[in-house]
Short mmCIF file of C-alpha atoms in Angstrom, two decimals:
data_model
loop_
_atom_site.label_atom_id
_atom_site.label_comp_id
_atom_site.label_asym_id
_atom_site.label_seq_id
_atom_site.Cartn_x
_atom_site.Cartn_y
_atom_site.Cartn_z
CA MET Y 1 0.00 0.00 0.00
CA ALA Y 2 1.33 3.41 -0.97
CA SER Y 3 2.43 5.63 1.91
CA GLN Y 4 2.42 9.41 2.32
CA GLU Y 5 6.23 9.38 1.95
CA GLN Y 6 5.93 7.59 -1.40
CA VAL Y 7 3.40 10.15 -2.61
CA ILE Y 8 5.71 12.99 -1.61
CA GLU Y 9 8.62 11.38 -3.46
CA ALA Y 10 6.45 11.04 -6.57
CA LEU Y 11 5.49 14.73 -6.35
CA ARG Y 12 9.15 15.73 -6.04
CA LYS Y 13 9.57 14.57 -9.63
CA ILE Y 14 7.07 17.17 -10.88
CA ASN Y 15 8.69 20.49 -11.72
CA TYR Y 16 6.80 23.75 -11.62
CA PRO Y 17 6.13 24.59 -15.31
CA GLY Y 18 9.07 26.55 -16.70
CA TYR Y 19 11.32 25.76 -13.73
CA SER Y 20 13.93 23.18 -12.80
CA ARG Y 21 12.50 23.16 -9.26
CA ASP Y 22 9.78 20.77 -8.04
CA ILE Y 23 6.37 21.62 -6.60
CA VAL Y 24 7.23 20.18 -3.18
CA SER Y 25 10.26 22.41 -2.63
CA PHE Y 26 8.18 25.37 -3.88
CA GLY Y 27 5.77 24.68 -1.00
CA LEU Y 28 2.74 24.15 -3.22
CA VAL Y 29 1.73 20.87 -1.54
CA ARG Y 30 -0.27 21.80 1.55
CA ASP Y 31 -1.65 18.40 2.58
CA ILE Y 32 -1.66 14.74 1.59
CA THR Y 33 -4.12 12.11 2.80
CA VAL Y 34 -3.68 8.40 2.06
CA LYS Y 35 -6.38 5.89 3.04
CA ASN Y 36 -7.26 2.46 1.61
CA GLY Y 37 -5.64 3.16 -1.75
CA GLU Y 38 -7.30 6.56 -2.09
CA VAL Y 39 -5.07 9.64 -2.14
CA GLU Y 40 -6.09 13.26 -1.74
CA VAL Y 41 -3.60 16.03 -2.46
CA LEU Y 42 -4.26 19.66 -1.54
CA LEU Y 43 -2.32 22.22 -3.60
CA GLU Y 44 -2.14 25.98 -3.12
CA ILE Y 45 -0.85 27.91 -6.13
CA THR Y 46 -0.28 31.63 -6.60
CA THR Y 47 -0.13 32.52 -10.27
CA ALA Y 48 -1.47 34.91 -12.87
CA GLN Y 49 -1.31 32.28 -15.63
CA GLU Y 50 -4.58 30.41 -16.11
CA THR Y 51 -3.00 27.28 -17.57
CA ILE Y 52 -0.58 26.60 -14.68
CA PRO Y 53 -3.04 25.07 -12.14
CA GLY Y 54 -4.43 22.63 -14.69
CA GLN Y 55 -0.98 21.53 -15.81
CA ILE Y 56 0.11 20.85 -12.26
CA LYS Y 57 -3.15 19.09 -11.36
CA ASP Y 58 -2.86 16.73 -14.34
CA ALA Y 59 0.78 15.97 -13.56
CA VAL Y 60 -0.02 15.21 -9.91
CA GLU Y 61 -2.88 12.86 -10.82
CA LYS Y 62 -0.70 10.97 -13.28
CA ALA Y 63 2.21 10.65 -10.83
CA VAL Y 64 0.09 9.49 -7.91
CA LEU Y 65 -2.00 7.01 -9.91
CA SER Y 66 1.23 5.41 -11.15
CA LEU Y 67 2.03 4.32 -7.59
CA GLU Y 68 1.36 0.73 -6.63
CA ASP Y 69 -2.04 0.03 -5.00
CA VAL Y 70 -3.35 3.58 -5.56
CA THR Y 71 -6.88 3.25 -6.93
CA GLU Y 72 -8.07 6.83 -6.81
CA CYS Y 73 -6.49 10.29 -6.69
CA ASN Y 74 -8.35 13.47 -5.85
CA VAL Y 75 -6.40 16.68 -6.39
CA VAL Y 76 -7.83 19.87 -4.85
CA VAL Y 77 -6.26 23.08 -6.16
CA SER Y 78 -6.60 26.42 -4.39
CA VAL Y 79 -5.56 29.25 -6.69
CA LYS Y 80 -4.57 32.72 -5.53
CA SER Y 81 -4.09 35.65 -7.88
CA ALA Y 82 -0.49 36.89 -8.03
CA PRO Y 83 -0.14 40.55 -6.90
CA GLU Y 84 1.97 42.95 -8.88
CA ALA Y 85 5.72 42.58 -8.38
CA GLY Y 86 7.19 44.91 -5.77
CA THR Y 87 4.03 45.21 -3.63
CA GLY Y 88 5.49 42.97 -0.97
CA GLY Y 89 2.42 40.74 -1.00
CA ALA Y 90 3.60 37.98 -3.32
CA ASP Y 91 3.44 34.43 -2.05
CA GLN Y 92 7.11 33.56 -1.60
CA SER Y 93 6.52 29.90 -2.49
CA ALA Y 94 4.81 30.20 -5.85
CA PRO Y 95 6.27 32.56 -8.44
CA THR Y 96 4.99 33.08 -11.93
CA PRO Y 97 7.46 31.52 -14.41
CA PRO Y 98 9.35 33.93 -16.65
CA ASP Y 99 8.17 34.20 -20.22
CA GLN Y 100 10.87 36.40 -21.74
CA LEU Y 101 13.96 34.23 -21.34
CA GLU Y 102 13.05 31.73 -24.01
CA GLY Y 103 16.30 32.34 -25.86
CA VAL Y 104 18.47 31.64 -22.79
CA LYS Y 105 19.40 27.97 -22.64
CA HIS Y 106 21.15 27.75 -19.27
CA ILE Y 107 21.15 30.02 -16.21
CA ILE Y 108 23.79 29.58 -13.51
CA ALA Y 109 23.97 31.53 -10.24
CA VAL Y 110 27.33 32.43 -8.70
CA ALA Y 111 27.18 32.97 -4.95
CA SER Y 112 29.31 33.31 -1.84
CA GLY Y 113 28.51 33.38 1.81
CA LYS Y 114 30.39 36.63 2.50
CA GLY Y 115 31.77 39.61 0.68
CA GLY Y 116 35.39 40.18 -0.23
CA VAL Y 117 36.07 36.78 -1.78
CA GLY Y 118 36.34 38.09 -5.35
CA LYS Y 119 33.03 36.69 -6.60
CA SER Y 120 32.42 39.43 -9.19
CA THR Y 121 36.00 39.08 -10.42
CA PHE Y 122 35.35 35.37 -10.76
CA VAL Y 123 32.09 35.94 -12.67
CA SER Y 124 33.65 38.38 -15.13
CA ASN Y 125 36.55 36.04 -15.88
CA LEU Y 126 34.39 32.90 -16.03
CA ALA Y 127 31.86 34.44 -18.40
CA SER Y 128 34.64 35.78 -20.62
CA ALA Y 129 36.32 32.35 -20.63
CA VAL Y 130 33.09 30.60 -21.60
CA ALA Y 131 32.54 33.15 -24.39
CA MET Y 132 36.06 32.49 -25.70
CA LEU Y 133 35.54 28.72 -25.65
CA LEU Y 134 32.22 28.95 -27.48
CA LYS Y 135 33.81 31.18 -30.11
CA LYS Y 136 36.52 28.54 -30.63
CA GLN Y 137 33.72 26.03 -31.22
CA GLY Y 138 32.57 28.17 -34.12
CA LEU Y 139 29.53 29.71 -32.44
CA LYS Y 140 29.03 33.27 -33.65
CA GLY Y 141 27.70 36.31 -31.81
CA GLU Y 142 27.37 36.98 -28.10
CA ARG Y 143 26.35 33.63 -26.59
CA VAL Y 144 27.06 34.44 -22.93
CA GLY Y 145 25.46 36.92 -20.54
CA ILE Y 146 25.98 38.31 -17.04
CA MET Y 147 23.06 39.52 -14.95
CA ASP Y 148 24.57 41.56 -12.14
CA CYS Y 149 22.13 41.12 -9.25
CA ASP Y 150 24.44 42.70 -6.70
CA ILE Y 151 22.03 45.62 -6.55
CA PHE Y 152 23.75 47.48 -3.72
CA GLY Y 153 27.34 47.13 -4.94
CA PRO Y 154 27.36 46.52 -8.70
CA SER Y 155 30.96 46.12 -9.89
CA ILE Y 156 30.56 44.06 -13.07
CA PRO Y 157 30.42 47.16 -15.35
CA MET Y 158 33.85 48.33 -14.15
CA MET Y 159 35.39 44.85 -14.24
CA MET Y 160 34.12 44.21 -17.76
CA GLY Y 161 34.97 47.70 -19.02
CA ALA Y 162 31.36 48.46 -19.95
CA ASN Y 163 30.30 52.09 -19.51
CA GLY Y 164 27.38 54.32 -20.37
CA ARG Y 165 23.63 53.80 -20.42
CA PRO Y 166 21.93 50.90 -22.22
CA ASN Y 167 19.60 51.65 -25.11
CA VAL Y 168 15.86 51.20 -24.69
CA SER Y 169 13.38 50.40 -27.47
CA ASP Y 170 9.83 49.05 -27.37
CA ASN Y 171 9.99 49.14 -23.56
CA MET Y 172 12.89 46.68 -23.59
CA ILE Y 173 16.40 47.39 -22.33
CA HIS Y 174 19.25 46.28 -24.58
CA PRO Y 175 22.18 44.90 -22.55
CA MET Y 176 25.66 46.32 -22.90
CA VAL Y 177 28.31 44.13 -24.54
CA ALA Y 178 31.97 43.71 -23.57
CA HIS Y 179 34.48 40.96 -24.39
CA GLY Y 180 31.78 39.00 -26.20
CA VAL Y 181 29.49 39.01 -23.15
CA LYS Y 182 26.09 40.68 -22.77
CA ILE Y 183 25.74 42.52 -19.46
CA MET Y 184 22.96 44.06 -17.42
CA SER Y 185 23.66 45.78 -14.11
CA MET Y 186 22.25 48.39 -11.78
CA GLY Y 187 25.62 50.07 -12.31
CA PHE Y 188 24.40 51.18 -15.75
CA LEU Y 189 21.31 52.84 -14.29
CA VAL Y 190 22.70 54.86 -11.37
CA ASP Y 191 25.58 57.32 -11.04
CA ASP Y 192 28.83 56.04 -9.55
CA GLU Y 193 28.44 58.24 -6.46
CA GLN Y 194 24.75 57.44 -5.97
CA ALA Y 195 23.91 55.07 -3.11
CA VAL Y 196 21.28 52.41 -3.79
CA ILE Y 197 19.06 52.43 -0.69
CA TRP Y 198 16.22 50.02 -1.37
CA ARG Y 199 13.93 47.86 0.69
CA GLY Y 200 13.32 44.18 -0.09
CA PRO Y 201 10.35 44.53 -2.50
CA MET Y 202 12.31 47.05 -4.59
CA VAL Y 203 15.20 44.61 -4.89
CA MET Y 204 12.77 41.93 -6.03
CA LYS Y 205 11.29 44.30 -8.61
CA ALA Y 206 14.72 45.16 -10.02
CA ILE Y 207 15.67 41.50 -10.45
CA GLN Y 208 12.34 40.77 -12.14
CA GLN Y 209 12.92 43.67 -14.53
CA PHE Y 210 16.41 42.39 -15.36
CA ALA Y 211 14.78 39.07 -16.23
CA HIS Y 212 11.65 40.25 -18.00
CA ASN Y 213 12.49 43.65 -19.48
CA VAL Y 214 15.94 43.07 -20.94
CA GLU Y 215 16.36 41.91 -24.53
CA TRP Y 216 18.85 39.12 -23.86
CA GLY Y 217 18.37 37.44 -27.23
CA GLU Y 218 19.85 34.00 -27.86
CA LEU Y 219 22.26 32.97 -25.09
CA ASP Y 220 23.81 29.60 -24.35
CA TYR Y 221 24.83 30.58 -20.82
CA MET Y 222 23.76 33.32 -18.44
CA PHE Y 223 25.70 33.84 -15.22
CA ILE Y 224 24.02 35.57 -12.28
CA ASP Y 225 26.30 37.56 -9.98
CA LEU Y 226 24.58 37.45 -6.59
CA PRO Y 227 25.32 39.65 -3.60
CA PRO Y 228 26.72 37.93 -0.50
CA GLY Y 229 24.39 36.20 1.93
CA THR Y 230 20.92 34.71 1.62
CA GLY Y 231 18.64 37.74 1.54
CA ASP Y 232 15.99 39.18 -0.75
CA ALA Y 233 18.08 39.04 -3.93
CA GLN Y 234 18.84 35.33 -3.59
CA ILE Y 235 15.26 34.42 -2.68
CA SER Y 236 13.84 36.55 -5.50
CA LEU Y 237 16.24 34.98 -7.97
CA THR Y 238 15.27 31.40 -7.14
CA GLN Y 239 11.63 32.43 -7.63
CA THR Y 240 12.14 34.40 -10.83
CA LEU Y 241 14.54 32.34 -12.95
CA PRO Y 242 14.74 28.61 -13.72
CA LEU Y 243 18.29 27.95 -12.53
CA ASP Y 244 20.32 25.09 -13.94
CA GLY Y 245 22.66 25.22 -10.98
CA ALA Y 246 24.80 27.34 -8.70
CA LEU Y 247 28.53 27.89 -8.25
CA ILE Y 248 29.98 28.71 -4.85
CA VAL Y 249 33.03 30.98 -4.55
CA THR Y 250 35.14 31.02 -1.40
CA THR Y 251 38.65 31.80 -0.23
CA PRO Y 252 40.74 29.32 1.79
CA GLN Y 253 40.36 30.79 5.27
CA ALA Y 254 37.78 29.58 7.78
CA ALA Y 255 36.03 32.96 7.94
CA ALA Y 256 35.05 32.54 4.29
CA TYR Y 257 34.49 28.82 3.80
CA THR Y 258 32.30 28.29 6.86
CA VAL Y 259 29.97 31.08 5.71
CA ALA Y 260 30.07 29.86 2.10
CA ARG Y 261 28.96 26.41 3.25
CA ARG Y 262 25.98 27.89 5.09
CA GLY Y 263 25.11 30.18 2.20
CA ALA Y 264 24.99 27.24 -0.19
CA GLY Y 265 22.25 25.77 1.97
CA LEU Y 266 19.76 28.15 0.33
CA PHE Y 267 20.18 26.43 -3.02
CA GLU Y 268 19.93 22.99 -1.48
CA LYS Y 269 16.64 23.89 0.18
CA VAL Y 270 15.12 24.98 -3.13
CA ASP Y 271 16.53 21.99 -5.02
CA VAL Y 272 19.02 23.92 -7.14
CA ASP Y 273 22.05 21.78 -7.92
CA ILE Y 274 25.45 22.92 -6.70
CA LEU Y 275 27.69 22.56 -9.76
CA GLY Y 276 30.92 23.04 -7.86
CA VAL Y 277 33.12 25.24 -5.70
CA ALA Y 278 35.82 27.65 -6.84
CA GLU Y 279 38.54 28.66 -4.40
CA ASN Y 280 39.79 32.19 -5.07
CA MET Y 281 43.04 33.76 -3.79
CA SER Y 282 44.30 30.24 -3.09
CA TYR Y 283 48.02 30.97 -3.07
CA LEU Y 284 50.71 33.41 -4.16
CA GLN Y 285 53.16 31.82 -6.56
CA ALA Y 286 56.74 33.09 -6.54
CA ALA Y 287 59.03 33.28 -9.56
CA ASP Y 288 60.68 29.99 -8.59
CA GLY Y 289 57.32 28.22 -8.61
CA SER Y 290 56.97 27.96 -4.83
CA LYS Y 291 53.59 28.77 -3.31
CA GLN Y 292 52.73 30.89 -0.30
CA PHE Y 293 49.31 30.17 1.19
CA ILE Y 294 48.53 33.67 2.42
CA PHE Y 295 44.97 32.86 3.50
CA GLY Y 296 45.58 29.30 4.58
CA SER Y 297 44.73 26.23 2.54
CA GLY Y 298 42.06 23.60 2.08
CA GLY Y 299 38.98 25.79 2.54
CA GLY Y 300 37.60 25.23 -0.94
CA GLN Y 301 37.95 21.47 -0.65
CA LYS Y 302 36.21 21.51 2.72
CA VAL Y 303 33.24 23.36 1.22
CA ALA Y 304 33.14 20.98 -1.75
CA ASP Y 305 33.24 17.94 0.51
CA ALA Y 306 30.51 19.33 2.77
CA LEU Y 307 28.28 19.98 -0.25
CA ASP Y 308 29.18 16.67 -1.91
CA THR Y 309 30.36 18.44 -5.03
CA GLU Y 310 33.56 19.14 -6.97
CA LEU Y 311 36.33 21.64 -6.29
CA LEU Y 312 36.46 23.15 -9.77
CA GLY Y 313 39.74 24.98 -9.39
CA GLN Y 314 42.06 27.05 -7.21
CA ILE Y 315 42.64 30.54 -8.56
CA PRO Y 316 45.97 32.08 -7.53
CA LEU Y 317 46.33 35.40 -5.75
CA ASP Y 318 47.59 37.38 -8.72
CA PRO Y 319 47.95 41.20 -8.76
CA PHE Y 320 47.31 41.16 -12.51
CA VAL Y 321 43.81 39.76 -11.89
CA ARG Y 322 43.03 42.76 -9.69
CA GLU Y 323 44.61 45.19 -12.14
CA GLY Y 324 42.63 43.68 -15.00
CA GLY Y 325 39.41 44.19 -13.06
CA ASP Y 326 40.29 47.81 -12.39
CA ARG Y 327 41.03 48.38 -16.08
CA GLY Y 328 37.96 46.53 -17.33
CA ILE Y 329 39.93 43.72 -18.98
CA PRO Y 330 39.43 40.32 -17.33
CA GLN Y 331 42.68 38.45 -16.85
CA VAL Y 332 41.46 35.56 -18.97
CA VAL Y 333 41.23 38.04 -21.86
CA ALA Y 334 44.45 39.91 -21.10
CA ASP Y 335 46.59 36.80 -20.57
CA PRO Y 336 44.72 33.56 -21.34
CA LYS Y 337 47.95 31.54 -21.21
CA GLY Y 338 48.96 32.77 -17.76
CA LEU Y 339 48.37 30.74 -14.61
CA ALA Y 340 45.20 32.57 -13.56
CA GLY Y 341 43.88 32.66 -17.12
CA GLN Y 342 44.42 28.93 -17.56
CA THR Y 343 42.65 28.23 -14.27
CA PHE Y 344 39.60 30.23 -15.33
CA ILE Y 345 39.54 28.45 -18.69
CA SER Y 346 39.78 25.07 -16.97
CA ILE Y 347 36.81 25.93 -14.75
CA ALA Y 348 34.87 27.20 -17.77
CA GLU Y 349 35.50 23.91 -19.58
CA LYS Y 350 34.13 21.98 -16.60
CA ILE Y 351 31.00 24.14 -16.51
CA ILE Y 352 30.37 23.65 -20.22
CA GLU Y 353 30.82 19.90 -19.75
CA ALA Y 354 28.50 19.81 -16.73
CA VAL Y 355 25.80 22.00 -18.34
CA GLU Y 356 25.98 21.14 -22.02
CA ILE Y 357 24.29 23.20 -24.70
CA ASP Y 358 21.16 21.48 -25.91
#
C-alpha cells in the first residue's frame, strides 16, 4: 500500500512549469491524505497564468496514480491571484514563471557566503572564458550573458569595461556588450556616487525587470552575480529564474568557507544543484614556482566535501587579476595563457561539460 512518503517522493519529480525546481520544494503541496488506496492532495498555487493550475493538477494525478495500490487520486487546487511585483504581497513559495527568457538555454547563479572573496572578479573572468571557448567552437555572436544582481554594490560594469547607459526600445532594455558578453547591471542605471538604498520589494522588482524587461536574445549561458548572503536578492532569484545550478566561490580561510557552506544551503533547500566550488586567492606563486598560502589552505575542498560536489579549481592570488578588473579587462582576456587565465579556462571547460548546450 502506498504511503504518504511515497506520494511525496512522486510529487518531487514534478517540476513547476518553466522551472527546474519541483512543486514540493516550492511549497505548493499543503496536505496529503492516504487511506485504503485513495489519495487526496491539496495544492495551493499563486499565479497569474490560467494554464498553470491545470498543468500541475494533471501531472499530480498521473504521478500518484502510477504508484502501486493507488486506486483513486483526488487533487484539490486552491488558486490565488499573483499581486503585482514589488508590492510585498507575493506568495514567496509560488512565483509566476518567466516568459521572456526563451532564448536563454542555461542560467547559472554564482554565490558566496560573505563579501570580499572576489566573486564578481570570478564571474567576469568565467563568463569571458566561456565566451572564448564557445567562439573557438565556431559559435558566432554573443552567446554568454551576465546579470549583475548585486544591486547594492554593482561592480561588473567596471570589471568588464562596460560604460554608459543601455539603449531602450519598445519598452525593452538592450544589454551592454563587452568581451563578447552581454551585461545588465544596476551600475548602468545609477551614477557612480549614488547610493542604492532600497527595501526588499524594490530589490525583487529590479531583479524581475532584469529578467523580464531586458532583450537578452539568444544565449547559451547566463551567469548571475549574486550579492553575499541569503537575503531578498537570492530568494527573489530562485523564484524568478529557472536555474540550472549554482557555483559557490570562497577563499581558503575559515572565515570565508564556513559562511560559504551555510550560504549554499539556500540552493539545497530549493533543489538547485550545486555545480561546484571555486577557491579564489588560493596561493601566491613566486618566480621559482613555490607557493605561499597567504589565506591558509584547504577551505575550498572543505566546502566541496561538505556539499558533496567538486572543487572546480584554485585561482591564484595574482595582482594582474586585480589590475585587469580595475582596467575593465578580465585576466582571462588579457593573458589567457597565464596561470590565472588557464585556471579560469579550466573551470569554464568543466562548466560547459556539466551543463551542455542542448
